[in-house]
Coordinates of C-alpha atoms in Angstrom, one line a residue:
M12 CA -15.2 18.3 19.0
N13 CA -13.3 16.1 16.5
R14 CA -11.2 13.0 17.1
T15 CA -8.9 11.2 14.7
R16 CA -9.5 7.6 13.8
G17 CA -6.4 6.5 11.9
D18 CA -6.2 9.0 9.0
T19 CA -9.9 9.9 9.1
V20 CA -11.3 12.8 11.1
V21 CA -14.8 12.2 12.5
T22 CA -17.1 14.1 14.8
E23 CA -18.1 13.0 18.3
E24 CA -21.6 12.4 17.1
Q25 CA -20.3 10.0 14.5
R26 CA -18.4 8.2 17.1
K27 CA -21.5 7.3 19.1
P28 CA -22.9 3.8 18.4
G29 CA -26.6 3.1 17.8
P30 CA -29.4 4.2 15.6
S31 CA -28.5 7.9 15.6
G32 CA -26.0 7.4 12.9
G33 CA -22.8 6.5 14.8
L34 CA -21.9 3.3 13.0
R35 CA -19.4 3.7 10.2
S36 CA -21.5 1.3 8.1
E37 CA -24.6 3.6 8.4
K38 CA -22.8 6.3 6.4
Y39 CA -22.7 3.8 3.5
F40 CA -26.0 2.0 3.8
Q41 CA -28.4 4.8 5.1
E42 CA -27.2 7.5 2.8
K43 CA -30.1 8.6 0.5
E44 CA -28.4 9.7 -2.6
L45 CA -26.7 7.8 -5.5
W46 CA -24.0 6.1 -3.5
G47 CA -26.4 4.9 -0.8
F48 CA -28.5 3.3 -3.5
I49 CA -25.4 1.6 -5.0
H50 CA -24.2 0.3 -1.7
R51 CA -27.5 -1.1 -0.7
S52 CA -28.2 -2.6 -4.1
F53 CA -24.9 -4.4 -4.5
T54 CA -25.0 -5.7 -1.0
K55 CA -28.5 -6.9 -1.1
S56 CA -27.7 -8.8 -4.3
M57 CA -25.5 -11.1 -2.1
G58 CA -28.5 -12.1 0.0
Y59 CA -28.4 -9.4 2.7
T60 CA -31.6 -7.6 3.6
D61 CA -32.5 -4.1 4.7
E62 CA -32.8 -5.3 8.2
D63 CA -29.2 -6.7 8.0
L64 CA -27.9 -3.3 6.8
K65 CA -29.1 -1.6 10.0
K66 CA -26.9 -3.8 12.2
P67 CA -23.2 -3.4 13.0
V68 CA -21.1 -4.8 10.1
I69 CA -18.2 -6.9 11.4
G70 CA -15.3 -7.6 9.1
I71 CA -13.6 -10.9 9.5
C72 CA -10.1 -10.8 8.3
N73 CA -9.5 -14.4 7.1
T74 CA -5.9 -15.1 6.3
F75 CA -6.5 -18.7 5.1
S76 CA -4.1 -19.9 2.5
E77 CA -3.0 -23.3 1.2
L78 CA 0.5 -21.8 1.2
N79 CA 0.2 -21.2 5.0
K80 CA 0.0 -24.5 6.9
C81 CA -0.6 -22.7 10.2
H82 CA -3.8 -21.2 8.7
S83 CA -5.1 -24.2 6.8
H84 CA -8.1 -24.6 9.1
F85 CA -9.2 -21.0 9.1
N86 CA -12.2 -21.4 6.8
E87 CA -13.8 -23.7 9.3
L88 CA -12.9 -21.4 12.2
V89 CA -14.5 -18.4 10.4
E90 CA -17.9 -20.1 10.4
Y91 CA -17.9 -20.2 14.2
V92 CA -16.9 -16.5 14.4
K93 CA -19.8 -15.7 12.0
R94 CA -22.2 -17.7 14.2
G95 CA -21.1 -15.5 17.2
V96 CA -21.5 -12.3 15.3
W97 CA -25.0 -13.2 14.1
Q98 CA -26.0 -14.3 17.6
A99 CA -24.9 -10.9 19.0
G100 CA -26.9 -8.9 16.5
G101 CA -24.1 -8.1 14.0
V102 CA -23.6 -8.9 10.3
P103 CA -20.4 -10.8 9.5
M104 CA -18.6 -10.0 6.2
E105 CA -15.4 -12.0 5.5
F106 CA -12.5 -10.4 3.6
P107 CA -9.0 -11.6 2.8
T108 CA -5.5 -10.1 3.1
I109 CA -2.2 -11.6 2.1
S110 CA -1.2 -14.6 4.3
I111 CA 2.5 -15.2 5.0
G112 CA 3.5 -18.8 6.0
E113 CA 6.9 -19.2 7.7
P114 CA 7.9 -22.5 6.1
Y115 CA 7.4 -21.4 2.5
V116 CA 8.0 -17.6 2.0
K117 CA 11.5 -16.7 0.7
P118 CA 13.7 -14.9 1.4
T119 CA 11.8 -14.5 4.6
T120 CA 8.3 -13.6 5.9
M121 CA 9.9 -10.5 7.6
L122 CA 10.1 -9.0 4.1
L123 CA 6.3 -9.1 3.9
R124 CA 5.2 -8.3 7.5
N125 CA 4.9 -4.6 6.8
L126 CA 3.1 -5.3 3.5
M127 CA 0.6 -7.4 5.4
A128 CA 0.2 -4.7 8.0
M129 CA -0.4 -2.1 5.2
D130 CA -2.9 -4.5 3.4
T131 CA -4.8 -5.1 6.6
E132 CA -4.9 -1.5 7.6
E133 CA -6.1 -0.3 4.3
M134 CA -8.8 -3.0 4.0
M135 CA -10.1 -2.0 7.5
K136 CA -10.2 1.7 6.7
A137 CA -11.6 1.4 3.2
H138 CA -14.7 -0.7 3.8
P139 CA -18.1 -0.2 5.6
I140 CA -17.2 -2.1 8.6
D141 CA -17.7 -1.2 12.3
G142 CA -15.4 -3.7 13.9
V143 CA -12.9 -6.4 12.9
V144 CA -12.0 -9.9 13.9
L145 CA -8.4 -10.6 13.0
L146 CA -7.5 -14.3 12.4
G147 CA -3.8 -14.9 12.6
G148 CA -1.4 -17.5 13.8
C149 CA 1.8 -17.9 11.9
D150 CA 4.8 -15.8 13.1
K151 CA 4.4 -12.5 11.3
T152 CA 0.7 -12.5 10.8
V153 CA -0.3 -11.6 14.4
P154 CA 2.2 -8.7 14.7
A155 CA 1.1 -7.4 11.3
Q156 CA -2.5 -7.4 12.4
L157 CA -1.8 -5.7 15.7
M158 CA 0.2 -3.1 13.8
A159 CA -2.7 -2.5 11.5
A160 CA -5.2 -2.4 14.4
A161 CA -3.1 0.2 16.1
S162 CA -3.0 2.4 13.0
A163 CA -6.6 2.0 11.8
N164 CA -8.0 2.1 15.4
L165 CA -11.3 0.5 14.6
P166 CA -12.8 -1.8 17.3
S167 CA -10.8 -5.0 16.8
I168 CA -10.2 -8.4 18.4
V169 CA -7.6 -11.1 17.6
L170 CA -8.4 -14.7 17.2
T171 CA -5.3 -17.0 16.8
G172 CA -5.6 -20.4 15.2
G173 CA -3.9 -22.3 18.0
P174 CA -0.9 -24.6 18.3
M175 CA -0.6 -28.1 16.8
L176 CA -0.9 -31.2 19.0
N177 CA 2.4 -32.5 20.2
G178 CA 4.3 -34.6 17.6
R179 CA 4.9 -38.2 18.7
L180 CA 7.6 -40.7 17.8
N181 CA 8.6 -43.8 19.7
G182 CA 6.9 -42.6 22.9
R183 CA 8.6 -39.2 22.7
S184 CA 6.9 -35.8 22.3
L185 CA 8.2 -33.8 19.4
G186 CA 8.0 -30.0 18.7
A187 CA 8.2 -28.0 15.5
C188 CA 10.6 -26.6 14.8
T189 CA 12.9 -27.2 17.8
D190 CA 13.1 -30.9 16.9
C191 CA 13.4 -30.0 13.2
Y192 CA 16.8 -28.6 14.0
G193 CA 17.7 -31.6 16.2
F194 CA 16.8 -34.2 13.6
T195 CA 18.5 -32.5 10.7
L196 CA 21.6 -31.9 12.8
E197 CA 21.9 -35.5 13.8
H198 CA 21.3 -36.6 10.1
K199 CA 24.1 -34.2 9.1
A200 CA 26.3 -35.7 11.7
G201 CA 25.6 -39.2 10.3
N202 CA 23.6 -40.4 13.4
L203 CA 20.3 -40.7 11.5
T204 CA 19.6 -42.5 8.2
D205 CA 17.5 -41.0 5.4
E206 CA 14.7 -43.4 6.3
E207 CA 14.8 -42.5 10.0
L208 CA 14.6 -38.8 9.0
A209 CA 11.6 -39.5 6.8
V210 CA 9.8 -41.2 9.7
A211 CA 10.5 -38.1 11.9
E212 CA 9.1 -35.8 9.1
D213 CA 5.8 -37.7 9.2
A214 CA 5.6 -37.7 13.0
I215 CA 6.4 -34.1 14.0
C216 CA 3.4 -32.2 12.5
R217 CA 0.3 -34.2 13.1
S218 CA -2.6 -31.7 13.3
D219 CA -3.7 -28.3 12.2
G220 CA -2.1 -25.3 13.9
H221 CA 1.1 -23.4 14.4
C222 CA 4.3 -24.6 16.1
M223 CA 3.6 -26.1 19.5
V224 CA 6.7 -24.9 21.3
M225 CA 7.2 -21.4 22.6
G226 CA 8.4 -20.1 19.2
T227 CA 7.4 -16.8 17.7
A228 CA 3.8 -18.0 16.8
S229 CA 3.1 -19.1 20.4
T230 CA 4.9 -16.0 21.7
M231 CA 2.8 -13.6 19.6
A232 CA -0.4 -15.4 20.5
S233 CA 0.5 -15.0 24.2
I234 CA 1.3 -11.3 23.6
A235 CA -2.1 -10.7 21.9
E236 CA -3.7 -12.1 25.0
A237 CA -1.4 -10.4 27.5
I238 CA -1.7 -7.0 25.8
G239 CA -5.5 -7.3 26.0
M240 CA -6.4 -7.8 22.4
A241 CA -7.6 -11.5 22.5
L242 CA -10.0 -13.3 24.9
P243 CA -8.4 -15.0 27.9
G244 CA -7.2 -18.5 27.1
C245 CA -7.0 -17.9 23.4
A246 CA -3.2 -18.5 23.0
A247 CA -2.9 -22.1 24.2
I248 CA -6.0 -24.0 23.1
P249 CA -4.8 -26.6 20.6
A250 CA -6.0 -25.9 17.0
P251 CA -8.0 -29.2 16.7
D252 CA -9.6 -28.9 20.2
S253 CA -13.4 -28.2 20.1
R254 CA -12.9 -25.5 22.7
R255 CA -11.2 -23.3 20.1
K256 CA -14.4 -23.4 18.1
H257 CA -16.2 -22.3 21.2
L258 CA -13.7 -19.5 21.7
A259 CA -14.2 -18.4 18.0
E260 CA -17.9 -18.1 18.6
R261 CA -17.4 -16.0 21.8
T262 CA -14.9 -13.8 19.8
G263 CA -17.6 -13.2 17.2
K264 CA -20.0 -12.1 20.0
Q265 CA -17.5 -10.0 21.7
I266 CA -16.5 -7.9 18.7
V267 CA -20.2 -6.8 18.4
E268 CA -20.0 -5.7 22.1
L269 CA -16.8 -3.8 21.4
V270 CA -18.5 -1.9 18.6
R271 CA -21.4 -1.0 20.8
R272 CA -19.1 0.2 23.5
D273 CA -16.8 1.9 21.0
L274 CA -13.8 0.3 22.6
R275 CA -10.8 0.6 20.4
P276 CA -7.2 -0.8 20.1
R277 CA -5.6 2.5 21.4
D278 CA -7.8 2.3 24.5
I279 CA -6.4 -1.2 25.1
M280 CA -2.8 -1.2 23.8
T281 CA -1.3 1.4 26.2
A282 CA 2.3 1.7 27.4
D283 CA 1.3 -0.2 30.6
A284 CA -0.3 -3.0 28.5
I285 CA 2.9 -3.3 26.5
D286 CA 4.8 -3.7 29.7
N287 CA 2.5 -6.5 30.6
A288 CA 3.2 -8.2 27.2
I289 CA 6.9 -7.8 27.7
R290 CA 6.7 -9.4 31.2
V291 CA 4.7 -12.4 29.9
T292 CA 7.2 -12.8 27.1
M293 CA 10.1 -12.8 29.5
A294 CA 8.4 -15.2 31.9
S295 CA 7.6 -17.5 29.0
G296 CA 11.0 -17.8 27.5
G297 CA 9.5 -16.2 24.5
S298 CA 10.9 -15.5 21.1
T299 CA 13.5 -12.8 20.4
N300 CA 11.3 -11.9 17.4
A301 CA 8.8 -10.6 19.9
I302 CA 11.0 -7.6 20.7
I303 CA 11.1 -6.4 17.1
H304 CA 7.3 -6.8 16.8
L305 CA 6.5 -5.1 20.1
V306 CA 8.7 -2.2 19.2
A307 CA 6.8 -1.9 15.8
I308 CA 3.4 -2.1 17.5
A309 CA 4.4 0.5 20.0
G310 CA 5.6 2.7 17.1
R311 CA 2.3 2.5 15.4
L312 CA 0.7 3.8 18.7
G313 CA 3.2 6.7 18.8
L314 CA 5.1 5.2 21.7
K315 CA 8.9 5.0 21.8
L316 CA 10.0 1.6 23.2
P317 CA 13.8 1.4 23.7
L318 CA 15.6 -2.0 24.1
R319 CA 16.6 -1.0 27.6
R320 CA 13.0 -1.3 28.7
F321 CA 13.0 -4.9 27.7
D322 CA 16.1 -5.6 29.7
E323 CA 14.8 -3.7 32.7
L324 CA 11.7 -5.8 32.8
S325 CA 13.6 -9.0 32.0
A326 CA 15.8 -8.4 35.0
E327 CA 12.8 -8.1 37.2
T328 CA 10.7 -10.9 35.7
P329 CA 11.6 -14.5 36.6
L330 CA 11.3 -17.3 34.0
L331 CA 8.2 -19.3 35.1
L332 CA 7.2 -21.3 32.0
N333 CA 8.8 -24.7 31.5
L334 CA 8.3 -24.9 27.8
R335 CA 10.6 -25.8 24.9
P336 CA 13.0 -24.5 23.6
S337 CA 13.9 -23.1 27.1
G338 CA 12.3 -25.9 29.1
Q339 CA 10.7 -29.3 29.0
Y340 CA 7.0 -29.1 27.9
Q341 CA 5.0 -27.8 24.9
M342 CA 1.8 -25.8 24.3
E343 CA -0.5 -28.8 24.8
E344 CA 0.7 -29.1 28.4
Y345 CA 0.6 -25.3 28.9
F346 CA -3.1 -25.3 27.9
E347 CA -3.8 -28.1 30.4
A348 CA -1.9 -26.3 33.1
G349 CA -4.0 -23.1 32.7
G350 CA -2.5 -21.2 29.8
V351 CA -1.7 -17.5 29.7
P352 CA -4.3 -16.6 32.4
A353 CA -2.6 -18.9 34.9
L354 CA 0.8 -17.6 34.0
M355 CA -0.5 -14.0 34.4
K356 CA -2.0 -14.9 37.7
E357 CA 1.4 -16.0 38.9
L358 CA 2.8 -12.7 37.6
E359 CA 0.0 -10.6 39.0
P360 CA 2.2 -8.7 41.6
L361 CA 4.4 -7.5 38.6
L362 CA 1.6 -6.7 36.2
N363 CA -0.4 -3.5 35.5
G364 CA -3.7 -5.0 36.6
D365 CA -5.9 -2.0 35.7
C366 CA -5.2 -2.3 31.9
L367 CA -8.4 -2.6 29.9
T368 CA -9.0 -5.6 27.6
V369 CA -11.3 -6.7 24.8
T370 CA -13.5 -8.3 27.4
G371 CA -14.4 -4.9 28.6
R372 CA -12.9 -5.8 31.9
T373 CA -9.4 -5.2 33.3
I374 CA -6.5 -7.7 33.4
R375 CA -7.1 -8.1 37.1
E376 CA -10.7 -9.0 36.6
N377 CA -9.9 -11.4 33.8
I378 CA -7.4 -13.4 35.8
A379 CA -9.3 -13.3 39.2
S380 CA -10.3 -17.0 39.0
A381 CA -7.3 -18.3 37.1
R382 CA -5.1 -20.9 38.7
T383 CA -2.2 -23.1 37.9
L384 CA -3.0 -26.8 37.4
N385 CA 0.5 -28.1 36.9
R386 CA 3.3 -26.6 38.9
D387 CA 6.0 -28.3 36.8
V388 CA 4.8 -26.5 33.7
I389 CA 4.0 -23.1 35.3
R390 CA 6.2 -22.2 38.2
S391 CA 5.5 -19.6 40.9
L392 CA 7.4 -16.4 41.6
E393 CA 8.8 -18.0 44.7
A394 CA 10.2 -21.0 42.8
P395 CA 11.1 -19.9 39.2
L396 CA 13.1 -21.8 36.6
D397 CA 15.4 -18.8 36.6
P398 CA 15.4 -15.5 38.5
Q399 CA 15.5 -13.5 35.2
G400 CA 13.5 -13.5 32.0
G401 CA 14.3 -15.5 28.9
I402 CA 15.8 -12.7 26.8
A403 CA 18.8 -10.5 27.5
V404 CA 19.8 -7.2 25.7
L405 CA 23.5 -7.0 25.0
Q406 CA 25.5 -3.8 24.3
G407 CA 29.1 -2.9 23.6
N408 CA 31.3 -1.6 20.8
L409 CA 30.1 -4.4 18.6
A410 CA 26.4 -3.5 19.1
P411 CA 26.1 0.1 20.0
D412 CA 22.3 0.0 19.4
G413 CA 21.9 -3.4 21.1
A414 CA 21.8 -7.1 20.3
L415 CA 19.7 -9.9 21.8
I416 CA 20.2 -13.4 23.2
K417 CA 17.7 -15.9 24.5
Q418 CA 19.7 -16.6 27.7
S419 CA 17.3 -19.3 28.8
A420 CA 18.3 -21.5 25.8
V421 CA 22.1 -21.0 26.0
S422 CA 24.4 -23.8 27.1
P423 CA 25.6 -22.9 30.6
G424 CA 29.3 -23.0 29.7
L425 CA 28.8 -20.4 27.0
K426 CA 27.1 -17.7 29.0
R427 CA 30.5 -16.1 29.4
H428 CA 32.9 -16.7 26.6
R429 CA 35.9 -15.3 24.7
G430 CA 36.9 -16.6 21.3
R431 CA 38.4 -15.8 18.0
A432 CA 36.1 -14.8 15.1
V433 CA 35.4 -17.0 12.1
V434 CA 33.7 -14.6 9.7
F435 CA 31.2 -15.1 6.9
D436 CA 30.6 -12.1 4.8
S437 CA 27.1 -13.1 3.6
P438 CA 24.5 -15.9 3.9
A439 CA 25.9 -17.2 0.5
D440 CA 29.4 -17.2 1.9
L441 CA 28.2 -19.1 5.0
A442 CA 26.4 -21.7 2.9
A443 CA 29.5 -22.2 0.7
R444 CA 32.1 -22.6 3.5
I445 CA 30.6 -23.7 6.8
D446 CA 31.2 -27.4 6.1
D447 CA 34.6 -27.0 4.3
P448 CA 37.0 -29.4 6.0
A449 CA 39.7 -26.7 5.7
L450 CA 37.8 -24.1 7.6
D451 CA 40.0 -22.8 10.5
V452 CA 37.5 -23.3 13.3
D453 CA 37.3 -25.1 16.7
E454 CA 34.7 -25.4 19.4
N455 CA 35.9 -22.2 21.1
S456 CA 35.6 -20.0 17.9
V457 CA 32.9 -17.4 17.6
L458 CA 31.0 -17.8 14.3
V459 CA 30.1 -14.4 12.8
L460 CA 27.7 -13.8 10.0
K461 CA 27.5 -10.3 8.4
N462 CA 25.0 -8.7 6.0
A463 CA 22.0 -10.7 7.2
G464 CA 20.1 -7.7 8.7
P465 CA 17.1 -5.7 7.5
K466 CA 18.8 -4.2 4.5
G467 CA 21.6 -6.7 4.1
A468 CA 20.1 -10.1 3.6
P469 CA 17.5 -8.7 2.6
A470 CA 14.9 -8.4 5.3
M471 CA 16.7 -10.1 8.2
P472 CA 15.8 -13.8 7.7
E473 CA 15.9 -16.4 10.5
I474 CA 19.4 -17.7 9.8
G475 CA 21.0 -16.6 13.0
Q476 CA 21.2 -20.2 14.2
I477 CA 24.4 -20.6 12.2
P478 CA 25.0 -24.3 11.6
I479 CA 27.8 -26.1 13.6
P480 CA 30.5 -27.0 11.1
S481 CA 30.3 -30.7 10.1
K482 CA 33.8 -31.5 11.3
L483 CA 32.8 -30.2 14.8
L484 CA 29.5 -32.0 14.8
K485 CA 31.3 -35.3 14.2
R486 CA 33.4 -34.5 17.3
G487 CA 30.3 -34.1 19.4
V488 CA 30.0 -30.3 19.5
R489 CA 26.4 -29.2 19.7
D490 CA 26.6 -25.5 20.7
M491 CA 28.9 -22.6 19.9
V492 CA 28.7 -18.8 20.3
R493 CA 27.2 -17.5 17.1
L494 CA 26.8 -13.9 16.2
S495 CA 24.9 -12.1 13.4
D496 CA 22.6 -9.2 12.5
A497 CA 20.0 -11.8 11.4
R498 CA 17.0 -13.2 13.4
I499 CA 16.3 -16.6 14.7
S500 CA 13.2 -18.7 14.9
G501 CA 11.6 -18.6 18.3
T502 CA 12.0 -22.4 18.2
S503 CA 15.8 -22.1 18.1
Y504 CA 18.2 -22.8 20.9
G505 CA 21.9 -22.3 21.7
A506 CA 24.3 -19.4 22.2
L507 CA 22.9 -17.3 19.5
V508 CA 23.5 -13.5 19.5
V509 CA 21.2 -11.9 17.0
H510 CA 19.7 -8.5 15.9
V511 CA 23.1 -6.8 16.1
A512 CA 22.4 -3.1 15.5
P513 CA 23.3 -1.2 13.5
E514 CA 23.6 -3.9 10.9
A515 CA 26.7 -4.6 8.8
A516 CA 25.1 -3.5 5.5
I517 CA 24.9 0.1 6.7
G518 CA 28.4 0.2 8.1
G519 CA 27.7 -0.9 11.7
P520 CA 30.7 -2.2 13.7
L521 CA 29.8 -5.8 12.7
A522 CA 31.0 -4.9 9.2
L523 CA 34.5 -4.4 10.5
V524 CA 35.0 -7.8 12.1
Q525 CA 37.8 -9.9 10.6
D526 CA 38.9 -13.5 11.0
G527 CA 40.9 -14.0 14.2
D528 CA 39.5 -10.9 16.0
E529 CA 38.7 -11.7 19.7
I530 CA 35.1 -11.3 20.7
E531 CA 33.8 -11.4 24.3
L532 CA 30.3 -12.4 25.4
D533 CA 29.2 -11.9 29.0
I534 CA 25.5 -12.3 29.4
A535 CA 25.5 -11.5 33.1
E536 CA 27.2 -8.2 32.4
R537 CA 25.1 -7.7 29.2
R538 CA 28.3 -7.2 27.4
L539 CA 29.2 -7.9 23.7
A540 CA 32.7 -6.6 22.8
L541 CA 35.0 -6.6 19.9
L542 CA 38.5 -6.7 21.4
V543 CA 40.2 -4.7 18.6
P544 CA 41.8 -1.2 19.2
E545 CA 39.7 1.7 18.0
E546 CA 42.6 2.9 15.8
E547 CA 42.5 -0.4 13.9
L548 CA 38.8 -0.2 13.5
A549 CA 39.0 3.4 12.2
K550 CA 41.4 2.1 9.5
R551 CA 39.1 -0.7 8.5
R552 CA 36.2 1.8 8.4
Q553 CA 37.9 3.9 5.8
G554 CA 38.2 0.9 3.5
W555 CA 34.6 -0.4 4.0
Q556 CA 32.2 -0.5 1.0
P557 CA 28.5 -1.2 1.3
P558 CA 27.1 -4.3 -0.4
S559 CA 25.2 -4.0 -3.6
P560 CA 21.4 -3.5 -3.1
H561 CA 19.2 -6.5 -3.7
Y562 CA 16.4 -4.7 -5.5
D563 CA 16.0 -2.0 -8.2
R564 CA 12.2 -2.0 -8.4
G565 CA 9.0 -3.0 -6.7
Y566 CA 8.1 -3.7 -3.1
G567 CA 11.6 -5.0 -2.3
Y568 CA 13.1 -1.7 -3.4
L569 CA 10.6 0.1 -1.1
F570 CA 11.6 -2.2 1.7
Q571 CA 15.3 -1.7 1.4
E572 CA 14.9 2.1 1.1
R573 CA 12.6 2.7 4.0
V574 CA 12.9 -0.1 6.6
L575 CA 14.1 0.9 10.0
Q576 CA 16.8 -1.0 12.0
A577 CA 16.1 -4.0 14.3
N578 CA 16.2 -1.9 17.5
L579 CA 13.5 0.4 16.0
G580 CA 11.2 -2.5 15.0
C581 CA 11.9 -2.9 11.3
D582 CA 8.8 -1.0 10.3
F583 CA 8.8 1.5 7.5
D584 CA 9.6 5.0 8.7
F585 CA 6.7 6.5 6.8
L586 CA 4.2 4.3 8.7
L587 CA 5.0 5.8 12.1
P588 CA 3.1 8.8 13.4
K589 CA 4.8 11.9 12.2
E590 CA 6.1 13.1 15.6
L591 CA 7.6 9.8 16.5
R592 CA 9.1 9.4 13.0
E593 CA 10.9 12.7 13.3
E594 CA 12.2 11.9 16.7
L595 CA 13.6 8.5 15.7
L596 CA 15.1 9.7 12.5
T597 CA 16.7 12.9 13.9
G598 CA 17.5 11.7 17.4
K599 CA 15.9 14.8 18.9

């Protein structure tokens, strides 16, 4: 009987671990003809022995880069993973893939998430490795690696790099990048000097690690744990804490066990496990980006994950985690309060407890002894911060395929709002006019940004936190309803409607909005409406022209030609399993 591993068909005998020939690496190193000789000779020249080549070979995907601050400590972390692999009887072999750091990559790391997923998948499938440790941390790296793991389906385990320690300034805790927005906003309003801003720059990021609020990096680390692909406790241990080194060693040991048990990502990342990850995201006030990434991961597994499933689970899942930008604390306090295992223990009545994890045990078994150590950080189901989860899915004639808002970070007075549109046709138009003193705008206006989606921007950058116009900042305005087909950082806050689908660049209704149109937002009713008669919209549609493409060659051209819309995960259509691809593209 044959089973498929990714694109490779293997026999049941080859699937079995052990000395009978079941390890993938044995097909390379125990083969008696020319290629076996070459594989052994070249490998032994690096110091490995014949004895080593009979052990499980563990690939360690090290995404260290000096252009990725969040991964700057990975070379040290890898050494602890290797120690664990050796101790468990495996042979560690480190390999690189591209590394995409959120602060540096332009126009956006989202352009390269799919490329990183492809790079990782092909490296996993092409080499003589039996299992893989995936080191990630920055926003798009963990989803790219989970997408690759789902497609390659080799025994895999995720090790995230951990959050930074809290920033500190004048006795106050700071968080990147929630306070990055705050400091620059107050500087723009004239309330901070250049010198004061420079002091804040030095104080906000004071250790290795990724952003220490519940931004996308922390959200995806939590998802890796909740979905069962990382060891319990992995998400919240601060990067410089010695306990992350201990976890790295245990991760190295555990991947050898996964190989021996032949436990693979598709055994773990089931539909029920994805539901668990969604609930943890909603209870955490997690990033809106998580929805795009979970849809993409599900797609690689051959699972259709509509936006309505997120809204169903959000409506049933209270907000329990008191973390910025939706709450008061940061990842350091979350770790001290018990981390993801403690949060999942509070959510246990709502979770699918029988889901298998990389520990070889179920979720229920993993969290059996977990407990909350600080009730102000992690609330109970009986006393939540909010009865609903952090993210709401909006629909209406302005977003037929959905839009998102992080309702837990919206100013209360803007959760239901009607205002006239002030429209920017592109990111460049926004940059040119947002601070124009002549801009016809007031605090009740709805700021609308077009052509910032997957094809339009290109690649849907995190520019949905449209700046408050300077003249309104000086009057004390700090939040407005803002609407776009772009994304936002998970560290963002405010009344930000994002991921509007279909996007303006392909002729979605957003493309038809004009200055002065009335727009209605009602989060409780999940409603986003353009209050313009259909006959008028039909006239506008006849005159609409698509924007010029951004690329005429290379990877950018591939991206704009084959990327799916936000509600479908922004993966490339050709990377989905054939049956799901046909269903999504034909609607059948």
